PDB file of C-alpha atoms in Angstrom:
ATOM      1  CA  MET A   1     104.606  92.576 141.749  1.00 46.00           C
ATOM      2  CA  SER A   2     102.068  94.164 144.078  1.00 47.00           C
ATOM      3  CA  SER A   3      98.699  92.420 143.822  1.00 50.00           C
ATOM      4  CA  ASN A   4      96.844  95.689 143.256  1.00 66.00           C
ATOM      5  CA  ILE A   5      98.945  96.582 140.194  1.00 73.00           C
ATOM      6  CA  PRO A   6      97.271  95.135 137.074  1.00 85.00           C
ATOM      7  CA  LYS A   7      99.098  93.254 134.351  1.00 92.00           C
ATOM      8  CA  MET A   8     100.418  95.340 131.480  1.00 96.00           C
ATOM      9  CA  LYS A   9      98.333  94.883 128.342  1.00 96.00           C
ATOM     10  CA  CYS A  10     100.702  94.521 125.387  1.00 97.00           C
ATOM     11  CA  LEU A  11     100.400  94.725 121.628  1.00 97.00           C
ATOM     12  CA  ILE A  12     103.048  93.277 119.285  1.00 98.00           C
ATOM     13  CA  ILE A  13     103.466  95.053 115.923  1.00 98.00           C
ATOM     14  CA  ASP A  14     105.846  93.530 113.377  1.00 97.00           C
ATOM     15  CA  ASP A  15     105.498  92.650 109.695  1.00 96.00           C
ATOM     16  CA  GLU A  16     107.560  89.459 110.108  1.00 96.00           C
ATOM     17  CA  PRO A  17     105.501  86.438 111.290  1.00 97.00           C
ATOM     18  CA  LEU A  18     108.512  84.795 112.961  1.00 97.00           C
ATOM     19  CA  ALA A  19     109.347  88.000 114.825  1.00 96.00           C
ATOM     20  CA  ARG A  20     105.761  88.255 116.110  1.00 97.00           C
ATOM     21  CA  PHE A  21     105.875  84.621 117.234  1.00 97.00           C
ATOM     22  CA  HIS A  22     109.246  85.100 118.980  1.00 97.00           C
ATOM     23  CA  LEU A  23     108.132  88.248 120.833  1.00 97.00           C
ATOM     24  CA  LYS A  24     104.915  86.603 121.988  1.00 97.00           C
ATOM     25  CA  GLU A  25     106.906  83.588 123.153  1.00 97.00           C
ATOM     26  CA  LEU A  26     109.172  85.877 125.187  1.00 97.00           C
ATOM     27  CA  ALA A  27     106.267  87.914 126.596  1.00 97.00           C
ATOM     28  CA  ASP A  28     104.390  84.773 127.642  1.00 96.00           C
ATOM     29  CA  GLN A  29     107.257  83.978 130.029  1.00 97.00           C
ATOM     30  CA  ILE A  30     106.680  87.217 131.993  1.00 96.00           C
ATOM     31  CA  ASP A  31     103.888  87.038 134.569  1.00 95.00           C
ATOM     32  CA  PHE A  32     103.167  90.782 134.564  1.00 95.00           C
ATOM     33  CA  LEU A  33     102.588  90.945 130.789  1.00 97.00           C
ATOM     34  CA  SER A  34      99.378  90.095 128.971  1.00 96.00           C
ATOM     35  CA  VAL A  35      99.603  89.941 125.167  1.00 97.00           C
ATOM     36  CA  GLU A  36      96.330  91.357 123.854  1.00 96.00           C
ATOM     37  CA  GLY A  37      97.143  90.784 120.198  1.00 96.00           C
ATOM     38  CA  THR A  38      99.631  90.914 117.349  1.00 97.00           C
ATOM     39  CA  CYS A  39      99.571  93.039 114.185  1.00 97.00           C
ATOM     40  CA  ALA A  40     101.443  92.834 110.896  1.00 96.00           C
ATOM     41  CA  THR A  41     101.298  96.570 110.129  1.00 96.00           C
ATOM     42  CA  ALA A  42     101.033  99.859 111.978  1.00 95.00           C
ATOM     43  CA  LEU A  43      97.817 100.582 110.079  1.00 93.00           C
ATOM     44  CA  GLU A  44      96.292  97.417 111.500  1.00 94.00           C
ATOM     45  CA  ALA A  45      97.403  98.412 115.003  1.00 95.00           C
ATOM     46  CA  ASP A  46      96.104 101.988 114.811  1.00 91.00           C
ATOM     47  CA  SER A  47      92.464 101.281 115.669  1.00 87.00           C
ATOM     48  CA  ILE A  48      93.420  98.793 118.397  1.00 91.00           C
ATOM     49  CA  VAL A  49      95.663 101.320 120.150  1.00 91.00           C
ATOM     50  CA  LYS A  50      93.060 104.081 119.894  1.00 81.00           C
ATOM     51  CA  ASP A  51      90.063 101.941 120.916  1.00 81.00           C
ATOM     52  CA  SER A  52      91.642  99.663 123.542  1.00 84.00           C
ATOM     53  CA  GLU A  53      93.558 100.230 126.758  1.00 87.00           C
ATOM     54  CA  ILE A  54      97.010  99.108 125.634  1.00 94.00           C
ATOM     55  CA  ASP A  55      99.787  99.770 128.156  1.00 94.00           C
ATOM     56  CA  LEU A  56     102.843  98.661 126.180  1.00 96.00           C
ATOM     57  CA  LEU A  57     103.785  98.370 122.504  1.00 97.00           C
ATOM     58  CA  PHE A  58     106.463  96.117 121.075  1.00 98.00           C
ATOM     59  CA  LEU A  59     106.950  98.067 117.870  1.00 96.00           C
ATOM     60  CA  ASP A  60     109.024  97.185 114.816  1.00 95.00           C
ATOM     61  CA  ILE A  61     110.446 100.162 112.909  1.00 92.00           C
ATOM     62  CA  ASN A  62     110.758  98.991 109.309  1.00 91.00           C
ATOM     63  CA  MET A  63     107.246  98.125 108.156  1.00 92.00           C
ATOM     64  CA  PRO A  64     105.333  98.736 104.901  1.00 90.00           C
ATOM     65  CA  TYR A  65     103.059 101.776 104.412  1.00 90.00           C
ATOM     66  CA  LEU A  66     103.771 103.352 107.827  1.00 92.00           C
ATOM     67  CA  THR A  67     106.992 102.855 109.774  1.00 92.00           C
ATOM     68  CA  GLY A  68     106.936 102.240 113.489  1.00 92.00           C
ATOM     69  CA  LEU A  69     108.412 105.680 114.183  1.00 91.00           C
ATOM     70  CA  GLU A  70     105.846 107.407 111.951  1.00 92.00           C
ATOM     71  CA  PHE A  71     103.079 105.487 113.707  1.00 93.00           C
ATOM     72  CA  LEU A  72     104.345 106.360 117.183  1.00 90.00           C
ATOM     73  CA  GLU A  73     104.813 110.032 116.308  1.00 86.00           C
ATOM     74  CA  GLN A  74     101.209 110.495 115.170  1.00 85.00           C
ATOM     75  CA  LEU A  75      99.663 109.023 118.331  1.00 86.00           C
ATOM     76  CA  GLU A  76      98.253 111.752 120.584  1.00 76.00           C
ATOM     77  CA  ASN A  77      98.711 109.767 123.797  1.00 78.00           C
ATOM     78  CA  PRO A  78     100.954 106.788 123.024  1.00 87.00           C
ATOM     79  CA  PRO A  79     101.333 103.834 125.385  1.00 91.00           C
ATOM     80  CA  LEU A  80     104.728 102.884 126.725  1.00 93.00           C
ATOM     81  CA  CYS A  81     106.796 101.585 123.829  1.00 94.00           C
ATOM     82  CA  ILE A  82     109.728  99.221 123.295  1.00 95.00           C
ATOM     83  CA  LEU A  83     111.142  99.458 119.786  1.00 93.00           C
ATOM     84  CA  THR A  84     112.326  96.288 118.066  1.00 94.00           C
ATOM     85  CA  THR A  85     114.501  96.436 114.962  1.00 89.00           C
ATOM     86  CA  ALA A  86     117.495  94.966 113.172  1.00 86.00           C
ATOM     87  CA  TYR A  87     118.958  98.441 112.581  1.00 79.00           C
ATOM     88  CA  SER A  88     120.765 100.442 115.266  1.00 74.00           C
ATOM     89  CA  GLU A  89     120.772 103.771 113.403  1.00 73.00           C
ATOM     90  CA  TYR A  90     117.249 104.618 114.579  1.00 63.00           C
ATOM     91  CA  ALA A  91     118.114 104.591 118.288  1.00 61.00           C
ATOM     92  CA  LEU A  92     118.363 108.379 118.735  1.00 63.00           C
ATOM     93  CA  GLU A  93     115.113 108.976 116.883  1.00 65.00           C
ATOM     94  CA  GLY A  94     113.432 106.386 119.068  1.00 61.00           C
ATOM     95  CA  PHE A  95     114.522 107.999 122.293  1.00 63.00           C
ATOM     96  CA  ARG A  96     113.363 111.388 120.990  1.00 67.00           C
ATOM     97  CA  LEU A  97     109.899 109.829 121.047  1.00 73.00           C
ATOM     98  CA  GLN A  98     110.359 108.775 124.692  1.00 76.00           C
ATOM     99  CA  VAL A  99     110.505 105.029 124.128  1.00 87.00           C
ATOM    100  CA  VAL A 100     111.233 102.817 127.122  1.00 89.00           C
ATOM    101  CA  ASP A 101     113.947 100.803 125.398  1.00 91.00           C
ATOM    102  CA  TYR A 102     115.376  99.820 122.041  1.00 90.00           C
ATOM    103  CA  LEU A 103     115.903  96.121 121.294  1.00 94.00           C
ATOM    104  CA  LEU A 104     118.101  94.944 118.428  1.00 93.00           C
ATOM    105  CA  LYS A 105     117.118  91.743 116.633  1.00 93.00           C
ATOM    106  CA  PRO A 106     117.731  88.916 117.221  1.00 93.00           C
ATOM    107  CA  ILE A 107     116.370  89.615 120.689  1.00 96.00           C
ATOM    108  CA  ALA A 108     117.862  87.615 123.551  1.00 96.00           C
ATOM    109  CA  PHE A 109     115.669  86.891 126.562  1.00 97.00           C
ATOM    110  CA  ASN A 110     117.924  88.731 129.035  1.00 96.00           C
ATOM    111  CA  ARG A 111     117.680  92.000 127.043  1.00 96.00           C
ATOM    112  CA  PHE A 112     113.931  91.514 126.648  1.00 97.00           C
ATOM    113  CA  TYR A 113     113.629  90.973 130.399  1.00 97.00           C
ATOM    114  CA  GLN A 114     115.607  94.147 131.149  1.00 96.00           C
ATOM    115  CA  ALA A 115     113.407  96.187 128.812  1.00 96.00           C
ATOM    116  CA  VAL A 116     110.060  94.975 130.151  1.00 97.00           C
ATOM    117  CA  ASN A 117     111.218  95.525 133.732  1.00 95.00           C
ATOM    118  CA  LYS A 118     111.978  99.157 132.863  1.00 92.00           C
ATOM    119  CA  ALA A 119     108.511  99.421 131.351  1.00 94.00           C
ATOM    120  CA  GLN A 120     106.915  97.860 134.415  1.00 93.00           C
ATOM    121  CA  GLN A 121     108.666 100.313 136.740  1.00 89.00           C
ATOM    122  CA  GLN A 122     107.242 103.255 134.782  1.00 86.00           C
ATOM    123  CA  PHE A 123     103.830 101.584 134.681  1.00 89.00           C
ATOM    124  CA  ILE A 124     103.748 100.982 138.459  1.00 85.00           C
ATOM    125  CA  ILE A 125     104.730 104.587 139.184  1.00 77.00           C
ATOM    126  CA  SER A 126     102.003 105.959 136.928  1.00 75.00           C
ATOM    127  CA  GLU A 127      99.383 103.572 138.390  1.00 75.00           C
ATOM    128  CA  LYS A 128     100.227 104.553 141.958  1.00 69.00           C
ATOM    129  CA  LEU A 129     100.417 108.277 141.230  1.00 64.00           C
ATOM    130  CA  LYS A 130      97.099 108.109 139.414  1.00 62.00           C
ATOM    131  CA  ASN A 131      95.413 107.252 142.692  1.00 59.00           C
ATOM    132  CA  THR A 132      97.208 109.690 144.987  1.00 57.00           C
ATOM    133  CA  THR A 133      96.595 113.142 143.495  1.00 51.00           C
ATOM    134  CA  THR A 134      93.320 114.738 144.588  1.00 51.00           C
ATOM    135  CA  LEU A 135      91.822 118.212 144.526  1.00 53.00           C
ATOM    136  CA  ASP A 136      92.335 118.376 148.295  1.00 59.00           C
ATOM    137  CA  ASP A 137      96.052 117.673 147.911  1.00 67.00           C
ATOM    138  CA  PRO A 138      97.439 119.863 145.130  1.00 81.00           C
ATOM    139  CA  PHE A 139     101.084 119.517 146.146  1.00 84.00           C
ATOM    140  CA  LEU A 140     103.700 117.449 144.350  1.00 85.00           C
ATOM    141  CA  TYR A 141     107.476 117.179 144.474  1.00 86.00           C
ATOM    142  CA  VAL A 142     109.831 117.317 141.510  1.00 85.00           C
ATOM    143  CA  ARG A 143     113.421 116.208 141.634  1.00 83.00           C
ATOM    144  CA  GLN A 144     116.255 118.457 140.508  1.00 82.00           C
ATOM    145  CA  SER A 145     119.510 116.536 140.955  1.00 79.00           C
ATOM    146  CA  ASP A 146     119.662 115.809 144.713  1.00 82.00           C
ATOM    147  CA  THR A 147     117.046 118.458 145.561  1.00 87.00           C
ATOM    148  CA  PHE A 148     113.270 117.941 145.890  1.00 90.00           C
ATOM    149  CA  ILE A 149     111.142 120.993 145.053  1.00 90.00           C
ATOM    150  CA  LYS A 150     107.569 121.281 146.261  1.00 91.00           C
ATOM    151  CA  ILE A 151     105.113 122.566 143.656  1.00 91.00           C
ATOM    152  CA  SER A 152     101.378 122.960 143.316  1.00 90.00           C
ATOM    153  CA  TRP A 153      99.798 121.572 140.147  1.00 90.00           C
ATOM    154  CA  VAL A 154      97.287 124.437 140.374  1.00 91.00           C
ATOM    155  CA  ASP A 155     100.111 126.835 139.433  1.00 94.00           C
ATOM    156  CA  ILE A 156     101.276 124.893 136.379  1.00 96.00           C
ATOM    157  CA  LEU A 157     100.378 126.831 133.220  1.00 97.00           C
ATOM    158  CA  TYR A 158     101.276 124.114 130.742  1.00 97.00           C
ATOM    159  CA  ILE A 159     103.633 121.202 130.262  1.00 96.00           C
ATOM    160  CA  GLU A 160     105.879 120.740 127.255  1.00 95.00           C
ATOM    161  CA  SER A 161     107.310 117.444 126.028  1.00 89.00           C
ATOM    162  CA  MET A 162     111.034 117.647 125.240  1.00 82.00           C
ATOM    163  CA  GLN A 163     112.355 114.280 124.088  1.00 68.00           C
ATOM    164  CA  ASN A 164     112.973 112.191 127.221  1.00 68.00           C
ATOM    165  CA  TYR A 165     112.108 115.120 129.498  1.00 82.00           C
ATOM    166  CA  THR A 166     109.113 117.315 130.205  1.00 90.00           C
ATOM    167  CA  LYS A 167     109.194 121.008 131.041  1.00 93.00           C
ATOM    168  CA  LEU A 168     106.742 122.405 133.591  1.00 96.00           C
ATOM    169  CA  HIS A 169     105.925 126.041 132.872  1.00 96.00           C
ATOM    170  CA  PHE A 170     104.812 128.419 135.638  1.00 96.00           C
ATOM    171  CA  LYS A 171     104.229 132.182 135.547  1.00 93.00           C
ATOM    172  CA  ASP A 172     107.666 132.996 136.943  1.00 90.00           C
ATOM    173  CA  LYS A 173     109.757 129.894 136.254  1.00 92.00           C
ATOM    174  CA  SER A 174     110.033 126.574 134.470  1.00 93.00           C
ATOM    175  CA  LEU A 175     111.307 123.204 135.682  1.00 93.00           C
ATOM    176  CA  MET A 176     112.740 120.388 133.579  1.00 91.00           C
ATOM    177  CA  ILE A 177     112.106 116.866 134.855  1.00 89.00           C
ATOM    178  CA  HIS A 178     113.057 113.414 133.632  1.00 82.00           C
ATOM    179  CA  GLN A 179     109.585 111.982 133.075  1.00 81.00           C
ATOM    180  CA  THR A 180     107.392 111.128 130.101  1.00 79.00           C
ATOM    181  CA  MET A 181     104.403 113.227 129.119  1.00 83.00           C
ATOM    182  CA  LYS A 182     102.152 110.164 129.415  1.00 80.00           C
ATOM    183  CA  ALA A 183     103.167 109.579 133.047  1.00 79.00           C
ATOM    184  CA  ILE A 184     102.666 113.260 133.921  1.00 85.00           C
ATOM    185  CA  GLU A 185      99.251 113.323 132.250  1.00 85.00           C
ATOM    186  CA  GLU A 186      98.096 110.275 134.200  1.00 80.00           C
ATOM    187  CA  LEU A 187      99.251 111.862 137.456  1.00 81.00           C
ATOM    188  CA  LEU A 188      97.422 115.174 137.066  1.00 86.00           C
ATOM    189  CA  PRO A 189      93.626 115.583 137.456  1.00 84.00           C
ATOM    190  CA  SER A 190      91.970 115.104 134.058  1.00 83.00           C
ATOM    191  CA  ASP A 191      89.251 117.680 134.778  1.00 85.00           C
ATOM    192  CA  HIS A 192      91.929 120.397 135.002  1.00 90.00           C
ATOM    193  CA  PHE A 193      94.486 119.306 132.424  1.00 93.00           C
ATOM    194  CA  PHE A 194      93.894 118.757 128.715  1.00 94.00           C
ATOM    195  CA  ARG A 195      96.239 117.437 126.018  1.00 93.00           C
ATOM    196  CA  ILE A 196      95.954 119.931 123.137  1.00 94.00           C
ATOM    197  CA  HIS A 197      98.859 118.488 121.142  1.00 92.00           C
ATOM    198  CA  LYS A 198     101.265 115.555 121.387  1.00 87.00           C
ATOM    199  CA  SER A 199     103.815 118.018 122.811  1.00 90.00           C
ATOM    200  CA  TYR A 200     101.577 120.155 125.062  1.00 95.00           C
ATOM    201  CA  LEU A 201      99.417 119.485 128.107  1.00 95.00           C
ATOM    202  CA  ILE A 202      97.655 122.574 129.445  1.00 96.00           C
ATOM    203  CA  ASN A 203      95.991 123.625 132.672  1.00 95.00           C
ATOM    204  CA  ILE A 204      92.575 124.753 131.400  1.00 94.00           C
ATOM    205  CA  THR A 205      92.134 127.244 134.255  1.00 93.00           C
ATOM    206  CA  HIS A 206      94.930 129.361 132.766  1.00 95.00           C
ATOM    207  CA  ILE A 207      93.572 129.629 129.200  1.00 95.00           C
ATOM    208  CA  ASP A 208      93.336 133.270 128.118  1.00 94.00           C
ATOM    209  CA  MET A 209      92.050 132.809 124.563  1.00 94.00           C
ATOM    210  CA  ILE A 210      91.439 130.230 121.850  1.00 94.00           C
ATOM    211  CA  SER A 211      91.644 131.419 118.264  1.00 92.00           C
ATOM    212  CA  GLY A 212      91.549 129.053 115.297  1.00 88.00           C
ATOM    213  CA  GLY A 213      94.201 126.428 115.818  1.00 90.00           C
ATOM    214  CA  ARG A 214      95.979 128.410 118.526  1.00 93.00           C
ATOM    215  CA  LEU A 215      95.608 128.782 122.268  1.00 95.00           C
ATOM    216  CA  PHE A 216      97.076 131.502 124.486  1.00 95.00           C
ATOM    217  CA  ILE A 217      98.242 131.111 128.087  1.00 96.00           C
ATOM    218  CA  ASN A 218     100.046 133.960 129.837  1.00 92.00           C
ATOM    219  CA  LYS A 219     100.604 135.614 126.406  1.00 91.00           C
ATOM    220  CA  ILE A 220     102.284 132.445 125.097  1.00 94.00           C
ATOM    221  CA  GLU A 221     100.894 130.926 121.892  1.00 95.00           C
ATOM    222  CA  LEU A 222     100.509 127.140 121.775  1.00 96.00           C
ATOM    223  CA  PRO A 223      99.308 124.967 118.860  1.00 95.00           C
ATOM    224  CA  ILE A 224      96.138 122.863 119.025  1.00 94.00           C
ATOM    225  CA  SER A 225      96.191 119.709 116.924  1.00 91.00           C
ATOM    226  CA  ARG A 226      93.283 119.264 114.535  1.00 87.00           C
ATOM    227  CA  THR A 227      92.232 116.014 116.195  1.00 85.00           C
ATOM    228  CA  ARG A 228      91.995 117.651 119.652  1.00 89.00           C
ATOM    229  CA  LYS A 229      90.365 120.985 118.836  1.00 90.00           C
ATOM    230  CA  GLU A 230      86.760 119.784 118.699  1.00 89.00           C
ATOM    231  CA  GLU A 231      87.098 117.869 121.957  1.00 89.00           C
ATOM    232  CA  LEU A 232      88.666 120.916 123.618  1.00 91.00           C
ATOM    233  CA  LEU A 233      85.757 123.100 122.537  1.00 90.00           C
ATOM    234  CA  ASN A 234      83.180 120.533 123.664  1.00 88.00           C
ATOM    235  CA  GLN A 235      84.748 119.722 127.016  1.00 86.00           C
ATOM    236  CA  VAL A 236      86.061 123.143 128.021  1.00 88.00           C
ATOM    237  CA  VAL A 237      84.540 126.024 126.056  1.00 89.00           C
ATOM    238  CA  TYR A 238      80.973 125.200 125.060  1.00 86.00           C
ATOM    239  CA  LYS A 239      80.015 124.180 128.614  1.00 82.00           C
ATOM    240  CA  LYS A 240      80.732 127.742 129.774  1.00 82.00           C
ATOM    241  CA  LEU A 241      79.831 129.691 126.660  1.00 83.00           C
ATOM    242  CA  ILE A 242      77.571 132.672 127.534  1.00 80.00           C
ATOM    243  CA  SER A 243      77.251 134.132 124.010  1.00 70.00           C
ATOM    244  CA  LYS A 244      76.540 132.352 120.736  1.00 64.00           C
TER     245      LYS A 244
END
């Protein structure tokens, strides 16, 4: 691993003590992982994920009070996630939430190693891209099969999460790319793009109107989640409000 790429900070969430111990034992064998803690419930993990910089979750699905999938779905900006479960029927639902991988218990080391390497590849890409996009260089490339299309992030109206893909919306076209919303958000300049909903990232320069829990861009109505509305008003609207 490149020396300037930090270790991935991990959190293990599982209601079974032996499962937590086993996952930590596996993670401790990987030099690019740093286990920051373990939790017995999703409720216990909630404040840690929201208050700490966690890069990767090892998340059990069947837990009391709040399942792993319910927990992941309510996070506005979830870390990378590897699901761990004894039940294979949740695989499709997991990938709808853009998980890195899906590990069936009992977890063998070789499958664990494959999964964390996939997570590390995504992490390295997002870390490198985070440091390469500047206001002076607004151009990016997106891949469409064997073609590379040059775009300007300035022209992106908003970005929509669609399972394991994201859709970039422009005034006259849209492009579907195989990338997570989290990775896209980390790539784009945070002073121009704002996450209004778990499924929508907007370019604030293209906002036409905000009304109640809705936002309009190019005559398209987008929802604003209740947890993001106040921050949107404070960071974007109130700073430039000329009438009260």
